Each structure stands twice: as structure tokens, then as C-alpha cells.
PDB file of C-alpha atoms in Angstrom:
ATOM      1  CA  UNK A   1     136.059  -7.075 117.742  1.00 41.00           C
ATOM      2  CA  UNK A   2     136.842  -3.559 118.451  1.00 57.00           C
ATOM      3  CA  UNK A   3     139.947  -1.837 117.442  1.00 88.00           C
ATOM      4  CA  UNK A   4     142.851  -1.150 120.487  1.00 96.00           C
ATOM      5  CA  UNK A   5     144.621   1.428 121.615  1.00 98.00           C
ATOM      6  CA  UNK A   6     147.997   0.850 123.964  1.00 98.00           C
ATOM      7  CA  UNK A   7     148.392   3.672 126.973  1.00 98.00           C
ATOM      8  CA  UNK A   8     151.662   3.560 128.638  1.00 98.00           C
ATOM      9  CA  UNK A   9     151.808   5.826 131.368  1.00 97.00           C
ATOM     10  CA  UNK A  10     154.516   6.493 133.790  1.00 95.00           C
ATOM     11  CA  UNK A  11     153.221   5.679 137.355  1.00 94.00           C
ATOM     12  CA  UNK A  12     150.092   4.697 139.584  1.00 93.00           C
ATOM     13  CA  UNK A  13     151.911   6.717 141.964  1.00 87.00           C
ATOM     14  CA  UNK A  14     151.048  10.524 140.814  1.00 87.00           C
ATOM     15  CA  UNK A  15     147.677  10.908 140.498  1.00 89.00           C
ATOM     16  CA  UNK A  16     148.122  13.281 136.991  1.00 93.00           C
ATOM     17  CA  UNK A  17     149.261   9.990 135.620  1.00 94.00           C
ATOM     18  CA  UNK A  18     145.855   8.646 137.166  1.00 95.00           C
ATOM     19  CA  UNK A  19     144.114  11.260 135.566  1.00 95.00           C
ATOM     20  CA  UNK A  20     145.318  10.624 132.513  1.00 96.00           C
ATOM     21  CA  UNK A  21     144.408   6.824 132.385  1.00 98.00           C
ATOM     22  CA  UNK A  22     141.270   7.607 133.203  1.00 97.00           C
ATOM     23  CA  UNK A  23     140.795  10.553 130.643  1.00 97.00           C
ATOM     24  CA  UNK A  24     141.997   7.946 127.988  1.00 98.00           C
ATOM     25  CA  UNK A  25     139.362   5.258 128.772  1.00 98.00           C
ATOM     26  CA  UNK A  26     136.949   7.653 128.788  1.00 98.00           C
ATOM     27  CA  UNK A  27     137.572   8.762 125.290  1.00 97.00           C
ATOM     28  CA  UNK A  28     137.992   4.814 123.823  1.00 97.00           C
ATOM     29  CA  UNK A  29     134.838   4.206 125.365  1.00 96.00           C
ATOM     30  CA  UNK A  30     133.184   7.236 123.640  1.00 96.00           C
ATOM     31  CA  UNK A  31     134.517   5.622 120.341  1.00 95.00           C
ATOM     32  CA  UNK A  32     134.101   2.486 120.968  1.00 94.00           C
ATOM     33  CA  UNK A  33     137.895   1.550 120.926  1.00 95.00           C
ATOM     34  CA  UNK A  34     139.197  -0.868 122.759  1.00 96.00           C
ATOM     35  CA  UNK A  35     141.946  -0.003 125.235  1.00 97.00           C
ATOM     36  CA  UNK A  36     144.745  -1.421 127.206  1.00 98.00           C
ATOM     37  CA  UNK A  37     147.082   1.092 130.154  1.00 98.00           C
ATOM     38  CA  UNK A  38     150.043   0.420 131.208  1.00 97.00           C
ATOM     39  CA  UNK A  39     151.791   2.139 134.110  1.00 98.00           C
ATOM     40  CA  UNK A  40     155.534   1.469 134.179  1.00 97.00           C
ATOM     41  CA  UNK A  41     156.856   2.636 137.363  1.00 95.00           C
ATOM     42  CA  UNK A  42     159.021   5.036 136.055  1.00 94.00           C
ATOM     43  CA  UNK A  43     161.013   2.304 134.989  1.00 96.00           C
ATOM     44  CA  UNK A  44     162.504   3.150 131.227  1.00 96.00           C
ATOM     45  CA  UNK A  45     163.303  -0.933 130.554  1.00 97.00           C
ATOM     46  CA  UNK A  46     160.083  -2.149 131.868  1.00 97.00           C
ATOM     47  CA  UNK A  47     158.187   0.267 128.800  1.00 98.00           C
ATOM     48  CA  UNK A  48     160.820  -0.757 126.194  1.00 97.00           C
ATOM     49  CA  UNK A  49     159.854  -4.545 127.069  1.00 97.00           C
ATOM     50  CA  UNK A  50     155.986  -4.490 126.889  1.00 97.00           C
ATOM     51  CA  UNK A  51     155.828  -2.122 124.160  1.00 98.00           C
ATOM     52  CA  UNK A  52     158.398  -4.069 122.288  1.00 97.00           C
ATOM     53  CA  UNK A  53     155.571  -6.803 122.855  1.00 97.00           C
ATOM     54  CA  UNK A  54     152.566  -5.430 120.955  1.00 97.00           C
ATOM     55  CA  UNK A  55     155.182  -3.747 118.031  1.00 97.00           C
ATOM     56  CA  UNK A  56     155.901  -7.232 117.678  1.00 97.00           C
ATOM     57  CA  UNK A  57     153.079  -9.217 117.987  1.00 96.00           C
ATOM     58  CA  UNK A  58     151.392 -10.891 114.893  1.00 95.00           C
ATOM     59  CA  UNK A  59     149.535  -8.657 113.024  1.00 94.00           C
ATOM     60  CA  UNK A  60     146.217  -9.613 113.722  1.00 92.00           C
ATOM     61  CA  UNK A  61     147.461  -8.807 117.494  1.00 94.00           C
ATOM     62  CA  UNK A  62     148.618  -5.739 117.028  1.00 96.00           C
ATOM     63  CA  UNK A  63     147.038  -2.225 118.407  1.00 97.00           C
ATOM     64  CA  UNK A  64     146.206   0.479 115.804  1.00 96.00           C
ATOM     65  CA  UNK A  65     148.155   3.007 117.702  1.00 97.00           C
ATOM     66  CA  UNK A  66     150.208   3.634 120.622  1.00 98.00           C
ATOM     67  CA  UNK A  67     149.682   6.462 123.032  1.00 98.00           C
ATOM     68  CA  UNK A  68     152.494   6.944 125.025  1.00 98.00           C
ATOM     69  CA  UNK A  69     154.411   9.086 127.830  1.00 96.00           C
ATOM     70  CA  UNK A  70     157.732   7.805 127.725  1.00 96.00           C
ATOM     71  CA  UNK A  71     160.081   7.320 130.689  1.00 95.00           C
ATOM     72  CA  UNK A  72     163.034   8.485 128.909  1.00 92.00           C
ATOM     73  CA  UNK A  73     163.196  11.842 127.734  1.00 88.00           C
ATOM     74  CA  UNK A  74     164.342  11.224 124.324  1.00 91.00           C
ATOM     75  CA  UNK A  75     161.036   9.353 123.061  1.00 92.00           C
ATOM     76  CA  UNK A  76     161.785   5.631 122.507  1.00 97.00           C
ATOM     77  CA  UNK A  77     162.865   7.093 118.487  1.00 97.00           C
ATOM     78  CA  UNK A  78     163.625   3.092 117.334  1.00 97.00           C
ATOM     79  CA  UNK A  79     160.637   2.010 118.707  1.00 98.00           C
ATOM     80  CA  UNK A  80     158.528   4.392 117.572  1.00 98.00           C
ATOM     81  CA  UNK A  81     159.971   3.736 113.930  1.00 98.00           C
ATOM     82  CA  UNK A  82     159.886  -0.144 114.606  1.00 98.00           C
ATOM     83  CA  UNK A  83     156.124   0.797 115.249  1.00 98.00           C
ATOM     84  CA  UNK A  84     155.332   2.571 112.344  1.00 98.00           C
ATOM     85  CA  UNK A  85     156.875   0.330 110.073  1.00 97.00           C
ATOM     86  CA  UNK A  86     154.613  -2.427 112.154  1.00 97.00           C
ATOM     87  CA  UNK A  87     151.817   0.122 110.619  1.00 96.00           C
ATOM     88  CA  UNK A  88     151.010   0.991 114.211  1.00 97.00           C
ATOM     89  CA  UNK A  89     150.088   4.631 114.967  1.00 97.00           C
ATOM     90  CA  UNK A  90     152.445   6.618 117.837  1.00 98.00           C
ATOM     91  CA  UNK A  91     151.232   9.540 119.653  1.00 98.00           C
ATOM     92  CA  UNK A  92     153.543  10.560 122.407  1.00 97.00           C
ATOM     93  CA  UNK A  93     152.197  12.913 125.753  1.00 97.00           C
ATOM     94  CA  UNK A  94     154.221  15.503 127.228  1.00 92.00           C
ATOM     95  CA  UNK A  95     157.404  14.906 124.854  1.00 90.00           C
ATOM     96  CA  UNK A  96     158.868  17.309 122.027  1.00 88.00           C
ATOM     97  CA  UNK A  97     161.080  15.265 119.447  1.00 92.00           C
ATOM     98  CA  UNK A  98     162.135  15.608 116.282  1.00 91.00           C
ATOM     99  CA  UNK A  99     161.768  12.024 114.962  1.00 96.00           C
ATOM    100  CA  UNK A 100     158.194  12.860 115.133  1.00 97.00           C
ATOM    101  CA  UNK A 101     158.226  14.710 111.590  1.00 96.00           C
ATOM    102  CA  UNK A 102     160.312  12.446 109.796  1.00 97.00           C
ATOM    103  CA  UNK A 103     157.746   9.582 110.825  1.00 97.00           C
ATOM    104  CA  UNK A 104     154.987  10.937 109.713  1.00 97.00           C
ATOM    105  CA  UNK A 105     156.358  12.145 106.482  1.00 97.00           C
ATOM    106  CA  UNK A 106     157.836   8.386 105.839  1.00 97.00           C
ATOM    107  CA  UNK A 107     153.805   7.328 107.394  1.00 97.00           C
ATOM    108  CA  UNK A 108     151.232   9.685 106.120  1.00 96.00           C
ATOM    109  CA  UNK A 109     148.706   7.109 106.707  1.00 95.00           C
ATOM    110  CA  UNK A 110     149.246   6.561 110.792  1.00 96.00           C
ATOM    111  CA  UNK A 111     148.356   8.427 113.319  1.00 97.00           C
ATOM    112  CA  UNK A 112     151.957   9.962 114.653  1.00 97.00           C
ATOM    113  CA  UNK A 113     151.891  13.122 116.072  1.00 97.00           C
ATOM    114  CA  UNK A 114     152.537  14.853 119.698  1.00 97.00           C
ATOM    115  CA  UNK A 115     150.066  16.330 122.395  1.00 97.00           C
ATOM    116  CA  UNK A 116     151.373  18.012 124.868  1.00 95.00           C
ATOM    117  CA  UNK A 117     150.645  21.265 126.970  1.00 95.00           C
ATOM    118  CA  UNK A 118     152.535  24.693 126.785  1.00 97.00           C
ATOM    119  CA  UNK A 119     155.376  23.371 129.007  1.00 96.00           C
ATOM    120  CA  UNK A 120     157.267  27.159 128.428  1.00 97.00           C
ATOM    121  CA  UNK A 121     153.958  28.545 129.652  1.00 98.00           C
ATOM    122  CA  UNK A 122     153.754  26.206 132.680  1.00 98.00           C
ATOM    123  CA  UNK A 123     157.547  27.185 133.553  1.00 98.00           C
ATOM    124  CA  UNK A 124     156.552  31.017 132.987  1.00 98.00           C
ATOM    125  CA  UNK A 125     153.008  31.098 134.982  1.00 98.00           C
ATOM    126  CA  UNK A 126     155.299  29.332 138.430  1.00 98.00           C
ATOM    127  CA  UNK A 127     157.345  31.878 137.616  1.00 98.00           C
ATOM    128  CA  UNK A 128     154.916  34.547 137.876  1.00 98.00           C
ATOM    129  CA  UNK A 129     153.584  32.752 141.095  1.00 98.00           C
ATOM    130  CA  UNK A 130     157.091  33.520 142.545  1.00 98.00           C
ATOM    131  CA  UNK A 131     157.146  37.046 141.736  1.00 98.00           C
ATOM    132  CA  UNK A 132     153.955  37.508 143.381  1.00 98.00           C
ATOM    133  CA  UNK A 133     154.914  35.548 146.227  1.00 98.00           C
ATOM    134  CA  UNK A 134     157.837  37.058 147.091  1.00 98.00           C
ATOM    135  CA  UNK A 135     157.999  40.682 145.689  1.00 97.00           C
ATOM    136  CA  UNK A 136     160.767  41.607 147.510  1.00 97.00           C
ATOM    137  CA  UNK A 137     162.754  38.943 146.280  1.00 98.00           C
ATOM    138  CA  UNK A 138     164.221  35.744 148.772  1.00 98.00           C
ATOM    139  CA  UNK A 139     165.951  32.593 148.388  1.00 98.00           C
ATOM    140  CA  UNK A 140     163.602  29.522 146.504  1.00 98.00           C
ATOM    141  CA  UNK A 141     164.619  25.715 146.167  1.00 98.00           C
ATOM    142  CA  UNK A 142     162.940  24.540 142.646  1.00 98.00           C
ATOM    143  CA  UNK A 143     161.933  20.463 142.644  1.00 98.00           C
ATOM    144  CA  UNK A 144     163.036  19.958 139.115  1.00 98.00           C
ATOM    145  CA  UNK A 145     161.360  16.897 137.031  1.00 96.00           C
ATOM    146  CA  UNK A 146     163.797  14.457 135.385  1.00 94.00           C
ATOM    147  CA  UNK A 147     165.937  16.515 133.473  1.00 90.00           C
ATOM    148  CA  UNK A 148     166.116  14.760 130.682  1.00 89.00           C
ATOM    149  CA  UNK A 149     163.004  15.221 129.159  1.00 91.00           C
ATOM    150  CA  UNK A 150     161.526  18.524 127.459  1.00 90.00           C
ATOM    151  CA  UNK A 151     159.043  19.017 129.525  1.00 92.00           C
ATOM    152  CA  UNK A 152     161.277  19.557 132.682  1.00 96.00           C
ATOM    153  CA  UNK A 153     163.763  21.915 131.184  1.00 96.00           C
ATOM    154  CA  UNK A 154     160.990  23.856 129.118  1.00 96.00           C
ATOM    155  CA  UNK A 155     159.374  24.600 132.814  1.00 97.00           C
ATOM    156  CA  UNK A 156     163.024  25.570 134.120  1.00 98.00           C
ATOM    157  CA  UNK A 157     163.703  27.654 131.205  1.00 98.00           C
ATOM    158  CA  UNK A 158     160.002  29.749 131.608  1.00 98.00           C
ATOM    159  CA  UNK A 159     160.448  29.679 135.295  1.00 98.00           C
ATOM    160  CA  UNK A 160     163.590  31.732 134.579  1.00 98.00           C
ATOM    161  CA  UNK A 161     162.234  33.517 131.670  1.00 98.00           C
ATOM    162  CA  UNK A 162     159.693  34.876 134.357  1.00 98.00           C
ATOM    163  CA  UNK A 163     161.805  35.660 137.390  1.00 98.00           C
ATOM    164  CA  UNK A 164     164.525  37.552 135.659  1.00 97.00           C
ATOM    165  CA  UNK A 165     165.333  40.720 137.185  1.00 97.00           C
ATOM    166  CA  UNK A 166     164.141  39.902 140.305  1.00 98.00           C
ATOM    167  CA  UNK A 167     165.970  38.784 143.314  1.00 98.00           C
ATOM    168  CA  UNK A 168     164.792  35.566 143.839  1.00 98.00           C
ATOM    169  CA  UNK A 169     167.466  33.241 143.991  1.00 98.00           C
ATOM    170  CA  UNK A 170     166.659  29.241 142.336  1.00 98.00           C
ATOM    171  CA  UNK A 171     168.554  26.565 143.815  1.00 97.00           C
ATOM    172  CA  UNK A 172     167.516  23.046 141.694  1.00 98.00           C
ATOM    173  CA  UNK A 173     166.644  19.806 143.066  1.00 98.00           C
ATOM    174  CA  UNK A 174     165.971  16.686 141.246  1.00 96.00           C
ATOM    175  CA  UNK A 175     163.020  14.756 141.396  1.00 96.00           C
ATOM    176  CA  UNK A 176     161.520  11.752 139.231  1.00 93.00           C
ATOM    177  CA  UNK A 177     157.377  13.294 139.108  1.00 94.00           C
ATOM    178  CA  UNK A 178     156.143  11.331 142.405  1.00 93.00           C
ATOM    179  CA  UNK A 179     155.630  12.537 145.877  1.00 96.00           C
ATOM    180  CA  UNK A 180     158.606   9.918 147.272  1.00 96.00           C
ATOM    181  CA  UNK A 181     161.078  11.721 145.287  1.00 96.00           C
ATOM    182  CA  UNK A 182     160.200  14.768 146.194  1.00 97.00           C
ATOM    183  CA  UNK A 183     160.661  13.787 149.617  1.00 98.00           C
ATOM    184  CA  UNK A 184     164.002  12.131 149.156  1.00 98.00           C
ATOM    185  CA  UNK A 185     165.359  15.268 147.088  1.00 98.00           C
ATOM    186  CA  UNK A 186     164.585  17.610 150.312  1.00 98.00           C
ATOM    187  CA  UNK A 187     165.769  14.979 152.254  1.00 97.00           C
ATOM    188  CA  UNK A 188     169.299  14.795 150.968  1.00 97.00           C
ATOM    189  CA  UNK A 189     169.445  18.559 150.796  1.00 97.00           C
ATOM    190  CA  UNK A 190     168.499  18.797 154.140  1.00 97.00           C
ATOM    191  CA  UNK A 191     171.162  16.363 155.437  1.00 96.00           C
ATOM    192  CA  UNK A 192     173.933  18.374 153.761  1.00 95.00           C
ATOM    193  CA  UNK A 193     175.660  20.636 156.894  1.00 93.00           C
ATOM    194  CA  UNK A 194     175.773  24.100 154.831  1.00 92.00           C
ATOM    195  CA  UNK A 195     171.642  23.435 154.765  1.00 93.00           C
ATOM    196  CA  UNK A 196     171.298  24.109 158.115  1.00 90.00           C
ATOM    197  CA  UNK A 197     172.561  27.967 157.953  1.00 92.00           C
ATOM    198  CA  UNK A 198     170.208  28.874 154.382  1.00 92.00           C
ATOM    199  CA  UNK A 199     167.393  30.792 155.053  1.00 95.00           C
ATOM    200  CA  UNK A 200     165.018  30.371 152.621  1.00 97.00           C
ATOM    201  CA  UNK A 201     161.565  32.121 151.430  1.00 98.00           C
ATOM    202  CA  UNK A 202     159.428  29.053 149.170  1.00 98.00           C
ATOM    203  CA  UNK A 203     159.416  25.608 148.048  1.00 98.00           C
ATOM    204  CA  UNK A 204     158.489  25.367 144.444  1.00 98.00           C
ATOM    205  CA  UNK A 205     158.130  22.086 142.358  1.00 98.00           C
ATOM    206  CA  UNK A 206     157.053  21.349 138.664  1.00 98.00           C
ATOM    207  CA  UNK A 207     154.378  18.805 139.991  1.00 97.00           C
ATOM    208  CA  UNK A 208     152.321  19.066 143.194  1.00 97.00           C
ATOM    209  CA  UNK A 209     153.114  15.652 143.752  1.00 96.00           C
ATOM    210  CA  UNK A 210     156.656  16.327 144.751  1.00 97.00           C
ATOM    211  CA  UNK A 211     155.541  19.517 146.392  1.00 98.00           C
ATOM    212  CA  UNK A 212     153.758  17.404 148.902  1.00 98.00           C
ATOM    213  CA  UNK A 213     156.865  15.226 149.564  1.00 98.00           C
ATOM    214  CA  UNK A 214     158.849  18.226 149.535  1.00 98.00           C
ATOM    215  CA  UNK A 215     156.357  19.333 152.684  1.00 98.00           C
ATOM    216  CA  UNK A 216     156.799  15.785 154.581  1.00 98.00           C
ATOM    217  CA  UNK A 217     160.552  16.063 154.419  1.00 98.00           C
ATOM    218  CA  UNK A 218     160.492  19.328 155.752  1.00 97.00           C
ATOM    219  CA  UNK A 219     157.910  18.852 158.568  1.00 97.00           C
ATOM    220  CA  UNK A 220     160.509  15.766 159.813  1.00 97.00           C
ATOM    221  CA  UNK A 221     163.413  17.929 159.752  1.00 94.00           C
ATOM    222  CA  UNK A 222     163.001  22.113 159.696  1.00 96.00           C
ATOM    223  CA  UNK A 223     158.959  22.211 160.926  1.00 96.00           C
ATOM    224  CA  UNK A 224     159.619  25.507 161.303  1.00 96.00           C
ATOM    225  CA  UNK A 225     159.382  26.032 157.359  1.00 96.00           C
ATOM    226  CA  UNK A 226     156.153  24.950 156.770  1.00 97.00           C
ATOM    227  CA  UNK A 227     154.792  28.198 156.865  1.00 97.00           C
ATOM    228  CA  UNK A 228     156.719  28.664 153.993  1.00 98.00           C
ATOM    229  CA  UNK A 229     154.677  29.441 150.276  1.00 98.00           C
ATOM    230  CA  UNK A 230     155.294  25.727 148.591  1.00 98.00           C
ATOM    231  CA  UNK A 231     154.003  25.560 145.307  1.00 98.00           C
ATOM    232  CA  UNK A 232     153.081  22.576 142.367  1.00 98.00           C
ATOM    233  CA  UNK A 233     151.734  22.038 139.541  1.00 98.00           C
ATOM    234  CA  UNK A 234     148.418  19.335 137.754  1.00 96.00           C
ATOM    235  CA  UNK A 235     146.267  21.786 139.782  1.00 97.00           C
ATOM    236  CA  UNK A 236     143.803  18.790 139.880  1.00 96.00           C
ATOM    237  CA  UNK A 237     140.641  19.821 141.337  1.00 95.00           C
ATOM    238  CA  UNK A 238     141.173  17.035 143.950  1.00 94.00           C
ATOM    239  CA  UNK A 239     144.898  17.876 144.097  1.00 95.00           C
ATOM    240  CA  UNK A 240     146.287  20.805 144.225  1.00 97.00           C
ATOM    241  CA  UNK A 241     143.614  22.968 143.549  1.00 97.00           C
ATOM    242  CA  UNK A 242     142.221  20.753 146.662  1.00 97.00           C
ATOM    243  CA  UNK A 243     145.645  21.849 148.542  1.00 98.00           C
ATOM    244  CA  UNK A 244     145.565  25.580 147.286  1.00 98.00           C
ATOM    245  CA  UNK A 245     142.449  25.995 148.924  1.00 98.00           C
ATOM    246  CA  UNK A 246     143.093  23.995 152.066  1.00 98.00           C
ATOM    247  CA  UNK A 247     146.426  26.301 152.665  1.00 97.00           C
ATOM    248  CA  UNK A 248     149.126  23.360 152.213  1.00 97.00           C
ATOM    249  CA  UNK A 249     150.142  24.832 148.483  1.00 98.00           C
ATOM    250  CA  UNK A 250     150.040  28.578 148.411  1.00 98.00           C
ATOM    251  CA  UNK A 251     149.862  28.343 144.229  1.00 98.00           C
ATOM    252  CA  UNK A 252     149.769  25.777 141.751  1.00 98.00           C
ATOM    253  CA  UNK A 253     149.381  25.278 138.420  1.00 98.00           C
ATOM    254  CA  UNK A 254     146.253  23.506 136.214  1.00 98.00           C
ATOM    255  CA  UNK A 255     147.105  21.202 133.487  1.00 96.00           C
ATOM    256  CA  UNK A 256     144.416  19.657 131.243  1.00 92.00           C
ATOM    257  CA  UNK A 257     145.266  15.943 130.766  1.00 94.00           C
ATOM    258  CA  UNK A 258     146.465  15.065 127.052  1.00 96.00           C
ATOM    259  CA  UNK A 259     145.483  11.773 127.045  1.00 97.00           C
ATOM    260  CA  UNK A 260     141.961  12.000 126.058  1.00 97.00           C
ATOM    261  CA  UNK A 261     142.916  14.232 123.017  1.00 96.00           C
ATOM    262  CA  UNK A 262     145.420  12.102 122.123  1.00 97.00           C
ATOM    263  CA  UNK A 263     143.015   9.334 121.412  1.00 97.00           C
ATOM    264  CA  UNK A 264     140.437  11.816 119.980  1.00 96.00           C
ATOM    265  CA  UNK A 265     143.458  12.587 117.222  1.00 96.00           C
ATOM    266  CA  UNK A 266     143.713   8.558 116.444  1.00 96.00           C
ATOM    267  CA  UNK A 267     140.113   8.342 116.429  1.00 95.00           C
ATOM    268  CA  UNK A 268     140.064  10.972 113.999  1.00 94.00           C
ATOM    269  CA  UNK A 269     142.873  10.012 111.768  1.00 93.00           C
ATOM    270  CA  UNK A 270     140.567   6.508 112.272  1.00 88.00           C
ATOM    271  CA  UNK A 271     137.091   8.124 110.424  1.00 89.00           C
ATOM    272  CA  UNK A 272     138.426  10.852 108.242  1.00 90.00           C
ATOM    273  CA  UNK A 273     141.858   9.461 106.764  1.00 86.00           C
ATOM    274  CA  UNK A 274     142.846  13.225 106.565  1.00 91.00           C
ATOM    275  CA  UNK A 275     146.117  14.395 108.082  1.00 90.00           C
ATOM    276  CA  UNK A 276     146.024  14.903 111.582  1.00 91.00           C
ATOM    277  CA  UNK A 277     148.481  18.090 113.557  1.00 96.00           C
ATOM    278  CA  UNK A 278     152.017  17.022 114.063  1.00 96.00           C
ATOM    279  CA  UNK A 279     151.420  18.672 117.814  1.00 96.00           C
ATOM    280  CA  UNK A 280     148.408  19.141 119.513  1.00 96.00           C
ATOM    281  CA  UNK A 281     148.993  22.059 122.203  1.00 96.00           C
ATOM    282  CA  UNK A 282     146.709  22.516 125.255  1.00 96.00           C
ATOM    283  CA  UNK A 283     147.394  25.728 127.373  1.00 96.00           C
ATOM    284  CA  UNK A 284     147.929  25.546 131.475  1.00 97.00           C
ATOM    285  CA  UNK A 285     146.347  28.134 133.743  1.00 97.00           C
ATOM    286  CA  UNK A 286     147.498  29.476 137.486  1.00 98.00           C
ATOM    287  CA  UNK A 287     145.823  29.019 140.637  1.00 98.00           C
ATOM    288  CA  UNK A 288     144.304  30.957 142.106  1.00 97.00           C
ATOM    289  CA  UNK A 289     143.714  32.669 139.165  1.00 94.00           C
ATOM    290  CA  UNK A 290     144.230  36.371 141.247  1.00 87.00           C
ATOM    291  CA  UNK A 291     147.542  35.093 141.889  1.00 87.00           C
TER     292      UNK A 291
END
């Protein structure tokens, strides 16, 4: 019987989270692992419950390792020690903790580490878009992830990092990662009164998912700003990159998916026994790269 891996993923409803799944599978199949995803809707309880599940399942039951992008932004820490101590491996996407270190110090054995991308470098690439965009400066609204986790406010803070000294002008909206929220963010902004007399120069969001909700709440209400620069980021080449050449995004950003190395590191800590990275780092890239 082969050995399993857990994915639990955020959402069916953002197709980076698709890509992901599918990146994963496609490594456990190259191994030979089996593999079980999960998709969550978002919900933070809902991952808690079924991961709680195969933590404590007997043993013969249990997966080797769980790859994981968790709802909440602070990384499930008991769990992820509960795990361990199960002697299940923990590999967590798109997350920076510190619990990570302490784990594998107390677990040399597991695979525990993070992959992520360069979510400063994400933040600071939009940020560049901006410039470029709008070189004379002008008034942006920013669709923020959830603000709780690192990846979020590492984009915000390189978004900033980049724009400084310009006069571009950021106001933040909140979003949860899908298109819907995007489109209920705008929304609500756009139902405030003092929204009617902004004017405003680009749409920026730290996923093209919500960019594209961002555009359907704005074609309902102010049509007249869709010829606006909105910009995203995944840059998937049936996504955004898709969208940047179609016109609908004027910039967005490409992400590798982390998935698939995630399970390459457990397959690895798997063969060789040898201490695997604490974080695996994959670096973004703009598009269109002249941009």
C-alpha cells in the first residue's frame, strides 16, 4: 500500500488553489505516493476538524505528512505540534511562522518545513507595476488578502516599499483570495456616499481572482471605470496572463505553485533521511515582463 500525503487547500473557488491541487497530485504520482486534497472553503473550523481527523487516527491510518495552506494566518501551531508528536510530517504553503523551527528541532526526523514564494517580492514587483502605470502619480484602491496572514501584509508592505516617493495614493480593501470577495469589497466601497465624488486612476489586487470581481462590481455600478489599469496576481497562463493579454488586467503577477515542491521536500526527506530546508523559497515574476 502506498504511503499518503494530506493536501488541504483553501478553496475550489480560485483557480491558484486549483493549480495547486493539481501540481500536488502530479508530484505523488511521480513518487508513487498516495494522496488525499482537501479544499476547505475558506472555512478555518472546517480544516481544524478534518485535519484533527488524520492527526488522530490510528497509526496504521495515519498520513506520513501533511501539506497544508492554512485558513488562519497564524498556522494551526497546536496542530501542527499534535502532528508531529503523531510522527506525521507538516509542510505549510504560503505561511511564515515561527513554530516551524522549534518543530523541527524537537523532530529532526519529519519532514516540517515551509515553501512559500517571495511574498516581499510579489508586494514590490505590483508595486513597480503601479509606478509604471501611473507615472504621474493618481489615486489606487489595493484588494488586500486576509490580513491576517503573512503573505497578505508581506505584499502590502513591498507594495509600499515600491511606491514610496511617488504620488500614488493606496486606499485598502479587504478581500478573502476569491473572485466573490473581491466583488463584495468594491461593492461596499462603492455604496458608501463619499465614493461617488473619488476619482480614481487603477484597481490593484494581491490575486487576479479578486481583480476580476473587483471588475464585475464596477461594471454594475461606475462602467465608466473599466477603462481603468486593474491589476492581479497567480499570472496563470490561463488566468491572468490569459487576462493581461486579452486587455481585462493591464499587469499581473506570476506565481509558481508550491505545492508540487512541497511534496518533492517530503519525498525527499522520504529516500535520503537527510535534513531537508526549514523554507523553501520560489521567486514571482511580472507580466508583461516589459512592464
Amino acid at each position: 500500500m502506498p504511503q499518503k500525503i494530506v493536501v488541504s487547500l483553501l478553496t475550489k473557488d480560485q483557480e491558484f488553489q486549483i493549480l495547486q491541487a493539481e501540481d500536488a497530485r502530479t508530484a505523488a504520482a511521480k513518487a508513487g505516493l498516495d494522496i488525499e486534497v482537501l479544499f476547505v472553503n475558506n472555512n478555518a473550523a472546517l480544516q481544524m476538524e478534518r485535519l484533527y481527523h488524520f492527526v488522530n487516527a490510528p497509526a496504521a491510518a495515519r498520513p506520513m505528512a501533511i501539506v497544508v495552506q492554512t485558513v488562519a494566518g497564524d498556522g494551526i501551531p497546536r496542530l501542527a505540534r499534535d502532528a508531529a508528536n503523531a510522527g506525521i510530517g507538516w509542510v505549510l504553503l504560503s505561511r511564515d511562522v515561527s513554530y516551524i523551527d522549534s518543530l523541527r528541532t524537537e523532530h529532526p526526523d519529519l519532514p516540517i518545513a515551509i515553501v512559500t514564494t517571495d511574498q516581499l517580492n510579489i508586494g514590490r514587483i505590483q508595486g513597480r507595476q503601479f509606478r509604471s502605470l501611473l507615472p504621474s502619480g493618481g489615486n489606487i484602491i489595493y484588494l488586500q488578502g486576509p490580513d491576517d496572514t503573512s503573505a497578505s501584509r508581506l505584499r502590502l508592505q513591498g507594495m509600499k516599499e515600491a511606491i514610496e516617493g511617488t504620488k500614488i495614493h493606496v486606499r485598502i480593501l479587504n478581500g478573502e483570495w476569491t473572485e466573490a470577495s473581491g466583488e463584495r469589497a468594491l461593492q461596499s466601497w462603492l455604496r458608501l456616499s463619499t465614493s461617488a465624488s473619488e476619482t480614481l486612476h487603477l484597481i490593484g489586487a494581491q490575486n487576479d481572482a479578486m481583480a476580476v470581481g473587483a471588475r464585475k462590481a464596477i461594471a454594475a455600478r461606475r462602467p465608466e471605470w473599466l477603462r481603468l489599469p486593474f491589476t492581479g496576481c497567480d499570472g496563470l497562463p490561463d488566468g491572468g496572463q490569459r487576462l493581461v493579454n486579452e486587455r481585462v488586467l493591464a499587469a499581473t503577477v506570476i506565481v509558481q505553485s508550491n505545492a508540487g515542491s512541497a511534496i518533492e521536500l517530503v519525498v525527499a526527506k522520504l529516500r535520503s533521511r537527510q535534513p531537508v530546508p526549514a523554507r523553501v523559497t520560489l521567486q514571482p515574476r511580472g507580466y508583461p515582463p516589459a512592464l
